[in-house]
Coordinates of C-alpha atoms in Angstrom, one line a residue:
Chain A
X1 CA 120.1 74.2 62.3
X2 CA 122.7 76.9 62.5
X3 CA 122.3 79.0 65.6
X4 CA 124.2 81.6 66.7
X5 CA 124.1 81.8 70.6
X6 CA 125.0 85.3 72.1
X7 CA 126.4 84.7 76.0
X8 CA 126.4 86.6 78.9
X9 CA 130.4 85.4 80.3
X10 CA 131.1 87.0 83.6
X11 CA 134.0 85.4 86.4
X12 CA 133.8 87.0 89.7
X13 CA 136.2 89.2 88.7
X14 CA 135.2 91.2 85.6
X15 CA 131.9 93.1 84.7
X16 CA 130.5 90.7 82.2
X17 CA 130.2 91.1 78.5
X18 CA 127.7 89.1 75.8
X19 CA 129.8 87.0 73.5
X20 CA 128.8 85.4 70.2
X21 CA 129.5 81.8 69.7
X22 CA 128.2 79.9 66.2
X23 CA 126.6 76.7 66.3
X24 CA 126.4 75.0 62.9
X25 CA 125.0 71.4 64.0
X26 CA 121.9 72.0 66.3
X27 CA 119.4 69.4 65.9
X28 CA 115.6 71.2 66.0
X29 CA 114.9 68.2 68.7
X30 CA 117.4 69.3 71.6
X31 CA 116.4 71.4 74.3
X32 CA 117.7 74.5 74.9
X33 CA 120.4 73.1 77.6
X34 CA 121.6 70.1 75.1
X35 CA 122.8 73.0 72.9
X36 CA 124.5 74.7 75.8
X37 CA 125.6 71.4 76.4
X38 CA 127.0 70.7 72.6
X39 CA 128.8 74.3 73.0
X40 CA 130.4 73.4 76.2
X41 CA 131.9 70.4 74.7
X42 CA 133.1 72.4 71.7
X43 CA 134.5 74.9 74.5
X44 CA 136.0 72.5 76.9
X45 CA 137.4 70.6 73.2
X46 CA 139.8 74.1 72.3
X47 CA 140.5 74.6 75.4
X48 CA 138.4 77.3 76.6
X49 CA 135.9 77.6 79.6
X50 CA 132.9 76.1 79.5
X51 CA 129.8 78.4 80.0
X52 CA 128.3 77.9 83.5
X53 CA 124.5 77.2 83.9
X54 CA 122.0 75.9 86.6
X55 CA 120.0 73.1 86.0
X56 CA 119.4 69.7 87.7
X57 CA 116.2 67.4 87.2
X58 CA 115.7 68.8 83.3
X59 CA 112.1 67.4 83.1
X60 CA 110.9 70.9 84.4
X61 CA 110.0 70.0 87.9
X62 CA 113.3 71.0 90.0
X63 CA 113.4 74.8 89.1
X64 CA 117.0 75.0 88.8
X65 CA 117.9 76.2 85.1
X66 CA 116.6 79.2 84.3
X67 CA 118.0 82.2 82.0
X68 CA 116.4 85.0 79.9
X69 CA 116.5 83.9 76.0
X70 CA 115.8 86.8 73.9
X71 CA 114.8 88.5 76.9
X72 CA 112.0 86.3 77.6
X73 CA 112.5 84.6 80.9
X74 CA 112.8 80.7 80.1
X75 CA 112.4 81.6 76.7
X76 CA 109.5 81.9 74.1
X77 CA 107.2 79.3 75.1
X78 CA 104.4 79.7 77.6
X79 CA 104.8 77.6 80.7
X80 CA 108.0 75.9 80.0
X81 CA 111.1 76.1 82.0
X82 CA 114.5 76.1 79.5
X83 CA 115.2 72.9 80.0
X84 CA 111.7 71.7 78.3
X85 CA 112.0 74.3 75.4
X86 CA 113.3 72.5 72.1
X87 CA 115.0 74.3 69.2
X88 CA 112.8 73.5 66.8
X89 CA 110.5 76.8 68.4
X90 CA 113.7 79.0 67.2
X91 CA 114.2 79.3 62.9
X92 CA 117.3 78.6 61.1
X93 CA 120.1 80.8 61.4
X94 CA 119.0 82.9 64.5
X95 CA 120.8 84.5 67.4
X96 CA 119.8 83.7 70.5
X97 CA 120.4 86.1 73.5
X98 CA 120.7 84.5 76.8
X99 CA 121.4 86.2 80.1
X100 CA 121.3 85.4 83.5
X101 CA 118.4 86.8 85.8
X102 CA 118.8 90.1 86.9
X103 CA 117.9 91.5 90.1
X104 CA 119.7 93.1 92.8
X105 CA 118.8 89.8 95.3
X106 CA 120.1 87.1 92.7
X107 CA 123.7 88.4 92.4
X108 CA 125.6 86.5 89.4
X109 CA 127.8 83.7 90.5
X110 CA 129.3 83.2 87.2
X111 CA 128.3 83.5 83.5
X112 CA 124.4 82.3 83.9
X113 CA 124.3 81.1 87.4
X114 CA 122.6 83.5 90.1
X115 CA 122.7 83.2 93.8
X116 CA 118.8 82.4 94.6
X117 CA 119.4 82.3 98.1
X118 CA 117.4 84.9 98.4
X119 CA 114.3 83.1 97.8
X120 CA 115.4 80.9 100.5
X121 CA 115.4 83.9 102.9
X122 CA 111.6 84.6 102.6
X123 CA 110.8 81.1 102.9
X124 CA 112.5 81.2 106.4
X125 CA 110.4 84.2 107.2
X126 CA 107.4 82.2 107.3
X127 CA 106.8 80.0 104.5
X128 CA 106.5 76.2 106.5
X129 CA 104.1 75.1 109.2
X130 CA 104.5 74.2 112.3
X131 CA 103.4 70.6 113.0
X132 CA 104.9 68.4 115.9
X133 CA 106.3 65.6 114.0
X134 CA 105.8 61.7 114.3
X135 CA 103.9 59.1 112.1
X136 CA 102.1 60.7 109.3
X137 CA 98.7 61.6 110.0
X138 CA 95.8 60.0 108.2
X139 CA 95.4 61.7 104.6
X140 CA 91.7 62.1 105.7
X141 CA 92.0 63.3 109.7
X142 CA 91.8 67.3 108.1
X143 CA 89.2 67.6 105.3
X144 CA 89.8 70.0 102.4
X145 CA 87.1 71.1 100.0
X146 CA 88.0 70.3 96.6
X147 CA 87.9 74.0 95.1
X148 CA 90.2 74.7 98.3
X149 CA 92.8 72.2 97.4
X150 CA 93.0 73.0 93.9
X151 CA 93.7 76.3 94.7
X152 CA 96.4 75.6 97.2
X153 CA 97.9 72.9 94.7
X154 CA 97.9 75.8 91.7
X155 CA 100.3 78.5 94.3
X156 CA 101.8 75.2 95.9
X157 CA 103.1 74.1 91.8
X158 CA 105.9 76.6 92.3
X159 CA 109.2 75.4 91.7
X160 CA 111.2 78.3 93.2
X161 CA 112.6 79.2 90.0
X162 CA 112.8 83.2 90.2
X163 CA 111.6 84.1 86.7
X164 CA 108.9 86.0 88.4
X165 CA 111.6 88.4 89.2
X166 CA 113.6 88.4 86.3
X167 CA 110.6 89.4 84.5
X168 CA 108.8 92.2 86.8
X169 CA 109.6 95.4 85.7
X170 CA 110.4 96.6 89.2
X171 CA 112.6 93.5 90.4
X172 CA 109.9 91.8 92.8
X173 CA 109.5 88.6 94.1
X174 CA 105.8 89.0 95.2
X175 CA 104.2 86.4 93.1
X176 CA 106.9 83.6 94.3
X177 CA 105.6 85.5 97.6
X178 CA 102.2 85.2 97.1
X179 CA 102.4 81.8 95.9
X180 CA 103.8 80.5 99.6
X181 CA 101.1 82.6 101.0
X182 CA 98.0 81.0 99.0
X183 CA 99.4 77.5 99.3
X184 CA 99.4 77.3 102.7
X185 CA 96.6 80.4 103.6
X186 CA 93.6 78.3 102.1
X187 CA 95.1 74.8 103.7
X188 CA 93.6 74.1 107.3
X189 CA 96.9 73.5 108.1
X190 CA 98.0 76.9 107.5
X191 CA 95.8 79.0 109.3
X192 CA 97.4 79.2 112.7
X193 CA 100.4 81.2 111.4
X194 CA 98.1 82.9 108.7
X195 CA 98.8 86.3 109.9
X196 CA 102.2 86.4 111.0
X197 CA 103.6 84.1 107.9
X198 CA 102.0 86.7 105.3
X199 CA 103.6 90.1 107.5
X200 CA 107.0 88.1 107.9
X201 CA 107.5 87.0 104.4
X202 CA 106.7 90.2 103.2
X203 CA 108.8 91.9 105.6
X204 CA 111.8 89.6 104.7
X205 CA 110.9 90.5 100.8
X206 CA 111.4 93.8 100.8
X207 CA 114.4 93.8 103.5
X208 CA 116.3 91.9 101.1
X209 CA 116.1 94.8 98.2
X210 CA 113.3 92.8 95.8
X211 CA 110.9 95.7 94.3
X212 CA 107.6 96.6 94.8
X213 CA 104.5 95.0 92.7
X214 CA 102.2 97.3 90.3
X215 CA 100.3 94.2 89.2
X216 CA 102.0 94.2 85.7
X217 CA 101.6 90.5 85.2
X218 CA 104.6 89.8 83.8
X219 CA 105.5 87.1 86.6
X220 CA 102.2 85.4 85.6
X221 CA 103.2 85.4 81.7
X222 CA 106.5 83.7 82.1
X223 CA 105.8 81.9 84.9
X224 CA 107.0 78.0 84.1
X225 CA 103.9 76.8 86.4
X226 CA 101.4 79.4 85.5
X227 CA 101.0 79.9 89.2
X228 CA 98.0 82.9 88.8
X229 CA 97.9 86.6 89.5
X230 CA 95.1 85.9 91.7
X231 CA 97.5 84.6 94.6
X232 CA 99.0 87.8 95.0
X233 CA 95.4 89.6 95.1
X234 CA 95.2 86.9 97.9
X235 CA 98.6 87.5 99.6
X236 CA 97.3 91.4 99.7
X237 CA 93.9 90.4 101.4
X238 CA 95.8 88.3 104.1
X239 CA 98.3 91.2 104.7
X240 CA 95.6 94.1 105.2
X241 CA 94.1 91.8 107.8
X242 CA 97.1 90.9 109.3
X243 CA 98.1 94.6 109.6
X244 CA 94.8 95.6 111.0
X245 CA 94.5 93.4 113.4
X246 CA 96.6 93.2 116.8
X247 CA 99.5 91.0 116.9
X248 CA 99.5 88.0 118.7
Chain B
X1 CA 98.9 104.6 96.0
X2 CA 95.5 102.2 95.9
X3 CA 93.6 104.3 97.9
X4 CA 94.7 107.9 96.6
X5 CA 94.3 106.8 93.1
X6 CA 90.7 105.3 94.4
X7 CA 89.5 108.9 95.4
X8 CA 91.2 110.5 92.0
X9 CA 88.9 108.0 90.2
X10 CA 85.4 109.2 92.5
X11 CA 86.5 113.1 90.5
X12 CA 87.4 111.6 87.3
X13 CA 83.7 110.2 87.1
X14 CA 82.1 113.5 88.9
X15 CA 83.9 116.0 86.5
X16 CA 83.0 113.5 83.7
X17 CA 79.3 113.9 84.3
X18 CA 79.9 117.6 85.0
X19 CA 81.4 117.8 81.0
X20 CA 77.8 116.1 79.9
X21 CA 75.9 118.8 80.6
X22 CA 77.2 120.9 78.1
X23 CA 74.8 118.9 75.6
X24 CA 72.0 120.2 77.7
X25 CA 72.8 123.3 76.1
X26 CA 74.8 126.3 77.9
X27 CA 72.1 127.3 80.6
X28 CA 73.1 123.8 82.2
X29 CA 76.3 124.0 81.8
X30 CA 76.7 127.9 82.9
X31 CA 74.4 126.7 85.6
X32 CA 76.1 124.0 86.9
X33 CA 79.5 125.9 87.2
X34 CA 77.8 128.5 89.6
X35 CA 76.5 125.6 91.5
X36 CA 79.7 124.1 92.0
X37 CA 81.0 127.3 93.7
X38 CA 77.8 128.0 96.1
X39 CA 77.9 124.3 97.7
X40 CA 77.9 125.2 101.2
X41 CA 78.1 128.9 100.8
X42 CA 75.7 129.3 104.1
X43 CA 78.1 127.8 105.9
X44 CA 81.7 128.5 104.1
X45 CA 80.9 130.8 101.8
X46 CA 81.1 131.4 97.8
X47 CA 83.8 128.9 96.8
X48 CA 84.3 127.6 100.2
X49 CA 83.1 123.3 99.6
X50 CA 84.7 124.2 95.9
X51 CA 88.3 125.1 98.0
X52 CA 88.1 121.9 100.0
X53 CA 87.7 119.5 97.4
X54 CA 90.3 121.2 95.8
X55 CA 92.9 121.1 98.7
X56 CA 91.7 117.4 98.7
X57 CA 92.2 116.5 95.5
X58 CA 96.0 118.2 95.6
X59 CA 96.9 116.0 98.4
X60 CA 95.4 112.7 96.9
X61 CA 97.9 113.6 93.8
X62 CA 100.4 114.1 95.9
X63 CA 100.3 111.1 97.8
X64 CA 99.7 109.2 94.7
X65 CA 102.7 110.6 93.4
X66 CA 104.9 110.2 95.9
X67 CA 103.8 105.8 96.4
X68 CA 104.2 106.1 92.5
X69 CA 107.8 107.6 93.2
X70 CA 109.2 105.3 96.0
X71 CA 107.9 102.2 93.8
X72 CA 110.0 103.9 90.8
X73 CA 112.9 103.9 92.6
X74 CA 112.1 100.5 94.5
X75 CA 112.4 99.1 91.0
X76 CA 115.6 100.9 89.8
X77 CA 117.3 99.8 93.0
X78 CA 115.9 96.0 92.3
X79 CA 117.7 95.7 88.6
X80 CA 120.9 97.5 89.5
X81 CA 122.1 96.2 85.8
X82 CA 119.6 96.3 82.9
X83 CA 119.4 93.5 80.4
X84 CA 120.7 93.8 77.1
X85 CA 117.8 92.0 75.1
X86 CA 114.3 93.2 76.5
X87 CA 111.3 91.8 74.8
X88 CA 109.1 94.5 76.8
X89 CA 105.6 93.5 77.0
X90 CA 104.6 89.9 77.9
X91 CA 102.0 91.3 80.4
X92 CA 99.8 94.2 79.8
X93 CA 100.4 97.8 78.0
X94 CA 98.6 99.9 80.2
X95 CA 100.9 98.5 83.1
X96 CA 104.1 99.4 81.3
X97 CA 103.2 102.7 80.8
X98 CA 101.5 103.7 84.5
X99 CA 104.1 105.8 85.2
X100 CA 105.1 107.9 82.1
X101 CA 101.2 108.1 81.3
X102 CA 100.8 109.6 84.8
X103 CA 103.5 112.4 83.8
X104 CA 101.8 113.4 80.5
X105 CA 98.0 113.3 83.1
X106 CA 100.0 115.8 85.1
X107 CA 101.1 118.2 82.6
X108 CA 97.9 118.1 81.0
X109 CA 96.2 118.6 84.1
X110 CA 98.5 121.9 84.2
X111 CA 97.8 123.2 80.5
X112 CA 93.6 121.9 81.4
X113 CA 93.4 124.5 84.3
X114 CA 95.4 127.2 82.6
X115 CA 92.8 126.9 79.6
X116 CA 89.4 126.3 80.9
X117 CA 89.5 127.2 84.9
X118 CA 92.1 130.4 84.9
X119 CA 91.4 130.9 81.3
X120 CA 94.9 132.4 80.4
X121 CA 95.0 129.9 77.7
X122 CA 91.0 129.8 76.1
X123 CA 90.4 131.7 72.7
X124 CA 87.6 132.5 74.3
X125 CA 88.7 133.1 78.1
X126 CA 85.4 134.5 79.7
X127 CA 84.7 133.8 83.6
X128 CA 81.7 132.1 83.7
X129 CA 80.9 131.2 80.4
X130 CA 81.8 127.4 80.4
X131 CA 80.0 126.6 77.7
X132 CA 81.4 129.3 75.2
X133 CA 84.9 128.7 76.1
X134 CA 84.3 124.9 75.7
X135 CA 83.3 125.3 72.5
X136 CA 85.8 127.9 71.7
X137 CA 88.4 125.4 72.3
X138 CA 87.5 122.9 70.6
X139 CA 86.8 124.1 67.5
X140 CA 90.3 124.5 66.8
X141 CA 91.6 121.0 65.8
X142 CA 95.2 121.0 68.2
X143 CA 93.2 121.9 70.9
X144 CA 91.0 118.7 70.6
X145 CA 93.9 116.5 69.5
X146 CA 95.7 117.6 73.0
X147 CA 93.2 116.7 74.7
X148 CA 92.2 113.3 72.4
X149 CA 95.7 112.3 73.8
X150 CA 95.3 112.8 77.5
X151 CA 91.9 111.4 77.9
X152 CA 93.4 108.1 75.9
X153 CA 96.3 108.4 78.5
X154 CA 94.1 108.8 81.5
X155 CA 92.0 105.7 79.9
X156 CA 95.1 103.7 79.4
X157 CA 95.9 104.6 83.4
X158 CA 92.5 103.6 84.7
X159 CA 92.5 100.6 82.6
X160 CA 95.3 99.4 84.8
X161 CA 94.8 101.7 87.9
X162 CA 91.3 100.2 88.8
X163 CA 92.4 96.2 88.7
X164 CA 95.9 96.6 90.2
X165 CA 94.2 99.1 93.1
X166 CA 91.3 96.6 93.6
X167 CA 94.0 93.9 93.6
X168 CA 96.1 95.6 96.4
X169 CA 93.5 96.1 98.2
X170 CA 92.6 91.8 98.3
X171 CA 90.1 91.5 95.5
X172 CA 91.5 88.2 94.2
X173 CA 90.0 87.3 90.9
X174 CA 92.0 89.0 88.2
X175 CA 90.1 87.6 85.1
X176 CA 86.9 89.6 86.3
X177 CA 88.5 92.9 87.4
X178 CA 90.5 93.2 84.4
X179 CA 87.7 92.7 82.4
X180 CA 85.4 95.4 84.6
X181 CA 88.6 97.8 84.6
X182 CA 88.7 97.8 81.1
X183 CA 84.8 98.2 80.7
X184 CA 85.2 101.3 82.8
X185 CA 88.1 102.5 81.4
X186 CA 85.9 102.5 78.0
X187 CA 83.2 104.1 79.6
X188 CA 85.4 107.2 80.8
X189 CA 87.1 107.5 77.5
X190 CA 84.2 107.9 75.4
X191 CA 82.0 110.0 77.5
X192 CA 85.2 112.6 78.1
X193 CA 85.8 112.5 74.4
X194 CA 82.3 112.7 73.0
X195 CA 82.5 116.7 74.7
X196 CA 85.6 117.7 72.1
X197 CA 84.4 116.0 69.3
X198 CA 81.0 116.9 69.6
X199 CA 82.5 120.6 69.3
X200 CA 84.7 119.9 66.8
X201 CA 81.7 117.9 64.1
X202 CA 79.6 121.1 64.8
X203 CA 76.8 118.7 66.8
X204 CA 77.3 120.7 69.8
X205 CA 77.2 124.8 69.0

């Protein structure tokens, strides 16, 4: 295949600026990050700097890469992170834009690497248990109904990988939100700090500048896990009752 | 913005039944109009309940306006930088256009009271005669097309209005409120639009 692949290159210093780069052997089997790779080669080969992405585990599981192609965050295919999407879903001769996430929260680090951090930030608010630690418990002390587990293992599928807010229209985070919330809200485990988790993470959200949800459901469509607009319809539940009832 | 756009919902479906009775012929219609102003008139006068729910129904615009306003500029403060490539719609249509579908609402809502509750703006114009300044209107084609586009627009905004409202307010099973949003949103369309065209085929006279 002969691609051409259309950049975002930003250092620290400048303001960025897409730049074209032709690709003339791209086998249809690579992934999307194996033809970065193959580029960076090329790149490194003349002497030029390499283009800088995320990405770790590339079996889809870590939720490191991550990068709008053709302004579809992680690319064309439905529930598949970048680093599982192969070129044979692209045809012959194409250009391919790819850009890092945008959103106020995820400042660019250089060319497509972002600073997720912020994610990390609303975790803190709220997003753990608190368990006194020691031997494992038994798997079977706590019982879970099935339905309640499945749900908690859909939200709990998250991988942190902030294409929820690279796609929302407004710049929110509330479904990688809401999915924290649901895992741990239908868990026994989780009810304790039920009310407080859901008014802290939320709190934390939108102190660190992430936008407000309208339900669009474009989180949900290019979401690598499919993790369902439900949880956020969840997420709003627990927060009404947390707000309404007196803080303990 | 749930709860305001909740209560704008409760008029959209009382003025909708309101517009029905103009197939009951215009004694109905004429009728119900005079109704609407005497509510309560024993105890606030001609137009006094009518005033109230008017006053009401300005400030749930207003509030809805102003949530749909800070979320608008929530969003522009989120995404600072734009991208370049945007395939737009991955999620739903009606969702990408809440907010410029609310503006044309508005403005129609404007050129709607100028033309059938002042009258400045009816070919026919008569106080009191609803039903022949109804069907004054829409026997002229832009008239009905004007307002073909606006109910389509409020339909669009209900369609998404109704789910993302009962979603905000903890209803957690999307699949079954989108549908039932989307029913409604149906329902409002065609039993606003069955008034104009009604007119315009000549069924209603």
């Amino acid at each position: 295949m002969r691609l051409t692949l259309r950049i975002w290159r930003q250092s620290t210093k400048d303001d960025g600026r897409l730049v074209d780069y032709r690709l003339d052997d791209v086998s249809e089997d690579m992934s999307f990050l194996e033809v970065l790779d193959v580029l960076n080669e090329e790149l490194i080969l003349a002497g030029d700097e390499p283009v800088a992405f995320d990405h770790d585990c590339r079996e889809g599981i870590c939720g490191m890469c991550g990068m709008m192609i053709n302004g579809v965050a992680h690319g064309p295919e439905r529930a598949t992170t970048a680093c599982q999407l192969h070129m044979r879903h692209f045809a012959d001769g194409a250009t391919i834009t790819v850009e890092p996430w945008r959103a106020k929260p995820f400042p660019v680090v250089r060319d497509l690497v972002v600073d997720r951090s912020a994610l990390d930030r609303i975790i803190e608010a709220g997003g753990y248990i608190s368990a006194p630690t020691g031997s494992a418990p038994d798997a079977h002390a706590v019982a879970v109904p099935k339905p309640d587990a499945d749900t908690a293992f859909e939200s709990a599928a998250c991988i942190g990988c902030g294409a929820c807010v690279a796609a929302c229209p407004n710049g929110s985070g509330m479904l990688f939100t809401a999915a924290k919330i649901t895992h741990l809200g239908v868990l026994p485990q989780g009810q304790p700090e039920r009310d407080s988790r859901v008014l802290d993470m939320v709190r934390a959200h939108d102190d660190l500048g992430f936008g407000g949800c309208t339900n669009t459901g474009e989180c949900t469509a290019v979401c690598p896990k499919g993790v369902p607009l439900d949880s956020i319809g969840r997420l709003n539940r627990d927060l009404l009752r947390a707000s309404l009832r007196p803080r303990r | 913005m749930a709860v305001s756009g909740v209560a704008l919902l409760l008029f959209v479906v009382a003025h909708m039944v309101g517009n029905l009775k103009v197939f009951l012929g215009p004694e109905s219609m004429d009728g119900y109009g005079r109704w609407l102003r005497s509510i309560g008139s024993a105890l606030l006068g001609n137009e006094g309940v009518l005033w109230v729910l008017r006053i009401g129904l300005v400030v749930m615009i207003v509030l809805h306006m102003t949530a749909a306003i800070q979320l608008a500029r929530r969003a522009r403060a989120a995404r600072p930088e734009s991208y370049r490539a945007r395939r737009p719609v991955q999620g739903s249509y009606a969702a990408r256009t809440m907010r410029w579908g609310g503006v044309i609402i508005v403005l129609f809502v404007v050129y709607h009271l100028l033309d059938l509750t002042v009258g400045v703006l009816n070919p026919h114009g008569v106080h009191g005669e609803i039903y022949r300044n109804v069907t004054a209107d829409f026997q002229l084609w832009y008239v009905t097309l004007a307002y073909t586009v606006a109910v389509l627009a409020l339909g669009l905004h209900i369609r998404h209005g109704i789910w993302s409202a009962l979603q905000t307010l903890g209803v957690s099973s999307a699949r079954v409120v989108q549908t039932a949003a989307l029913g409604f949103a149906v329902f409002i369309c065609v039993g606003y639009l069955s008034v104009p065209f009604a007119v315009f085929f000549g069924l209603v006279r």
